Amino acid sequence: MIPLQSATPLPSAIAELLGLDPSNPAVLFVLAFVAAGAIVSVMLGMTAVLGIWGKRKITAAFTDRIAVNRHGPFGLLIIPADAVRLLSKELIVPEGVDRPAWDLAPLVVASSALLGFAVIPFGNGVQIADPEIGLAYVLATASIASLGLLMAGYASNNKYSFLGGLRAVAQNLAYEIPLVLTAASVVIFAGSLQLSTIVASQSETLVSLGGVAIPSWYAFVNPFAFVLFMAANLAEVGRNPFDIPEAPTEIVAGYQTEYSSVYFVLIYLGEFIHIFLGGAIVATIFLGGGAGPVLPGIVWFFIKMTAVYLFTQWARSAVPRLRIDQLIEIGWKGMLVLSFANLVLTAVIVGVIQ
Amino acid sequence: MSLEDPDTGAIEPAEETAVGVTDEGLDYDALADLLGDRLLDREEHVNAEGFVVRPDEVRSVLFDLRDEAGFDHLSCVTAQEYDDRYESLYHLKKYGAPTQELSVVVPTAKDEPVSESANPVYRTADWHEREAYDLVGVEYEDHPDLRRILLPETWQGHPLGQDFDGEEPQIVTLREHANPLQEDHRGDDADTMFVNIGPHHPATHGVLHLKTVLDGEQVADVDPDIGYLHRCEEQMCQQSTYRHQIMPYPDRWDYISAGILNEWAYARAAEDLAGIDVPEYAQIIRTMSAELCRIAAHLLAMGTFALDVYGDFTAIFMYAVQDRERVQKILEDLTGQRLMFNYLRLGGVAWDIPEPREEFFEKTRDLLDDMPERLAEYHDLVTSNEIFQLRCVDTGVLPPEEAKSFGATGPVARGSGIDYDLRRDDPYGHYDQLDWDVITEEGCDNYARVLVRLREVEQSARIIEQCVDLLEDWPEDEREIQANVPRTLRPDPDTEVYRAVEAAKGELGIYMRSDGTDQPARFKIRSPCFSNLQTLPVMSEGEYIPDMIASLGSLDIVLGEVDR
């Protein structure tokens, strides 16, 4: 059986594969870049396929439409067509924007999400680094995006952007805490922040129902935490019912109103990579990482990630948007209390069992 | 929902005590006695009598008519210029009994067209008088805000006045235009923020500009700025002949599938003006096609409201559009058009049900058979959704007294518990012989308005079903679709008529005055959206931005009809 998690991180594995000395820091340094480049390319590829083509097809399926079908097979050629279209548009810099904050914001939004993938164990040993504080690191990098959104909203010199930026920060603050607390309840189970350890601790069988072994994924061990985390994750990535920072019918496009061309692409990209990162975190800490029958672990991992993405699109097509005050109320008065209760209960249960 | 006691203000006197109400209807002599010396003259209009009063006594007359005689609905204000005078016409009605009508005629001098504003009596007079000032040039004393409303502030002259010079260049430089950004910086140390919502904004359903002052996320003040889609519809109708040329225009007022409902408004007014009787068979076809239009319009209203509350990728919009598409297909079979039907004619309809008739009826019945299931799905998807209720219940509250004062009609009024539907209260077509109900909801909020529309679709389906039954069994040799109407209509000079029908958005009224030619001397459109939009500040001040957007969506305005 293929081990779910190799002890060697990806750069060292590549070094061994190429016959180089993995203990040489210079070699590792270069190969870390190679590994990171590979992962980033995969993520950008996923965004291109799922963000440009998949999104249309999925939303169309939910809303009973056909969507792109004229550009190549299944409309797949829309991906290069859209990429060329978006990148060849004029980059309009509005008067009075606060540079360089306005220019940096899209970079911050896009790159903060990519940083998180550095510690994600994709299965089959594909993991760039496996630090002991993996979970704390990935949550911390993901939340840097809030800064980017605030920068975008504030620097755009547009009132809709400003409202959107403020909404984004208020929302991310309110839902970041439940997110972290719920993730912490998993840490109590696993006894470690290291993502590979968390994945490994989910590999045992929880119960066996009629010959089918239900693994001890934390989604099954603690479904309550899973639901909480999925809800908070929706708010983190800003999808219905929490798409308030963008809310096109209210504040046009929120913080991204004034962005065009490449900057728009970067923000758009950042949003999608955030959704994928959210999916990756969910897959890692609740769905057993790359665990699954028959198919290799990395395939399972991407299936789980895509499933979470599908869920956000589903919510987007079917659920109304909350109002900002209701959102804040649910965040601070509902989710926060529930996640604390979950944390304390988990701690008690784990304490009693051990 | 809104449980506060209704404000027992002055507007609603008990029906029995109202002056001039008798068993037969309205006793104009008693009303004349009420006004006493203030009444200068009495005119006969086709729909009601016109009481001529002095321009400086408008307010006291209207107060008395409202409080003593129970005229609580200022349906419309029409201004026009004669050779020797200006005239403002206040078309008064009662919410309880819209057939009891009265026109208050206020002549003003040519050299100084100033008359008292009706604004303190009926708040709806605010916009109506601004429009009269803008287009005709009558000035209203003590009007709180007598600015132009449809035309830009820089416009020279009054286009419906007699001395308007159409040759005069109207394009002014950008410098002379009001700069919307100027107000941006008023009160720099204030805590509020001024935002222009529209004219290009995803949620204004057309080109509407809302000058909004925000206090954080809350709306401190909102001032709708309309006129971006003003297309001189009244003037075009004044330059067209009654018989053929006007009928295509109504389709373009409320262009959201409500075409036949609009056409009926013109048909009804013109038929009353010229004394044309419509064959019963044609009336049934009209009733059926009008209700099909209503279903299409209400479905789209619900779908776009879902866009406002759910976001741009909601499934509900597409579902609603698909169901609307089926209605459109039936209307296309019937009229040959999908949007600008141009199906009604004075005295009847353009042509009979398309052959083979069975196929048409079968298609219609299929639609009606599926309707309960579809509506159940909408209730499942929309009205029973907890988040939707959280968003819509008790937001955008429009108390019934306010609704009446602003002349709100249609689903907006019925969502505020006002039992007012011209199809029943001022019957026309075949409605009074069919079995259906007027829907009202007591909620007064966004939710109630959506619910009213969805439930009205049910009732429209009932009406269509009965019409189809009637049409199917109609003897073949009695299918008279058109009355005998002269090729050229020349109603008697100085005949005046104001008639309204229940369009998709509310009371759509037409005022026409003939001058003996084959074209109307004055053609005035009372647009329900125009009056309904006036209630937006009442509903949204103090609420959050999303609620204001939702309220705007629940009003279901079409800018083509607001701006005309």
Coordinates of C-alpha atoms in Angstrom, one line a residue, chain A residues 55 59 61-65 159-160 162-164 166-167 240-241 243-244 247-253 313-326 330, chain B residues 184 193-198 200-203 214 216-217 307-316 318-319 322 381 385 387-388 390-391 395 543-547 549:
Chain A
K55 CA -17.7 27.8 -12.9
T59 CA -23.6 27.5 -12.3
A61 CA -26.2 23.3 -14.3
F62 CA -27.7 24.8 -11.1
T63 CA -29.7 27.4 -13.0
D64 CA -30.9 25.1 -15.7
R65 CA -28.8 26.6 -18.6
K159 CA -17.1 54.7 -2.2
Y160 CA -18.4 51.4 -3.3
F162 CA -14.5 51.5 0.4
L163 CA -17.8 50.0 1.6
G164 CA -16.7 46.7 0.2
L166 CA -14.8 47.6 5.2
R167 CA -17.4 44.9 4.8
N240 CA -23.4 33.2 -0.6
P241 CA -25.0 33.6 1.9
D243 CA -20.9 37.3 -0.4
I244 CA -21.6 40.7 1.2
A247 CA -22.7 42.1 -3.3
P248 CA -23.0 43.2 -6.9
T249 CA -26.6 44.4 -6.5
E250 CA -25.7 46.6 -3.5
I251 CA -22.2 47.9 -3.9
V252 CA -21.5 47.1 -7.5
A253 CA -18.5 44.9 -7.0
Q313 CA -21.0 27.3 -6.1
W314 CA -24.1 25.5 -5.0
A315 CA -24.6 27.9 -2.1
R316 CA -24.1 30.7 -4.5
S317 CA -26.9 29.6 -6.8
A318 CA -29.4 28.7 -4.1
V319 CA -29.0 30.7 -1.0
P320 CA -30.0 34.4 -0.5
R321 CA -27.4 36.9 0.8
L322 CA -27.6 38.0 4.4
R323 CA -27.6 41.6 5.4
I324 CA -24.3 43.0 6.8
D325 CA -25.7 43.5 10.3
Q326 CA -27.3 40.0 10.3
I330 CA -24.6 35.5 13.3
Chain B
D184 CA -20.0 64.8 -3.1
M193 CA -21.4 59.9 3.0
F194 CA -23.0 60.8 -0.3
V195 CA -23.2 58.1 -2.8
N196 CA -24.7 58.1 -6.3
I197 CA -26.5 54.8 -6.8
G198 CA -27.1 54.7 -10.5
H200 CA -25.5 52.8 -14.0
H201 CA -25.8 50.3 -11.2
P202 CA -26.6 46.6 -11.2
A203 CA -29.7 47.0 -9.0
L214 CA -25.3 57.0 3.9
G216 CA -22.3 54.0 7.8
E217 CA -24.3 51.2 6.2
L307 CA -31.5 38.8 -8.1
D308 CA -31.5 41.7 -5.7
V309 CA -31.7 39.6 -2.6
Y310 CA -29.8 36.4 -3.7
G311 CA -27.1 37.8 -6.0
D312 CA -26.5 37.5 -9.7
F313 CA -26.2 33.7 -9.9
T314 CA -29.4 32.6 -8.4
A315 CA -31.3 29.8 -9.9
I316 CA -34.6 31.5 -9.2
M318 CA -33.6 31.5 -14.6
Y319 CA -36.5 29.4 -13.4
Q322 CA -38.2 29.9 -18.2
L381 CA -37.3 28.2 -3.1
N385 CA -36.5 30.2 2.8
I387 CA -32.7 33.7 5.0
F388 CA -35.1 35.2 2.6
L390 CA -34.9 37.2 7.5
R391 CA -34.1 39.7 4.8
T395 CA -37.9 45.6 6.0
E543 CA -32.8 51.1 6.8
Y544 CA -29.6 49.4 5.5
I545 CA -28.4 49.7 1.9
P546 CA -29.4 46.1 1.1
D547 CA -32.9 46.7 2.4
I549 CA -32.1 47.7 -2.8

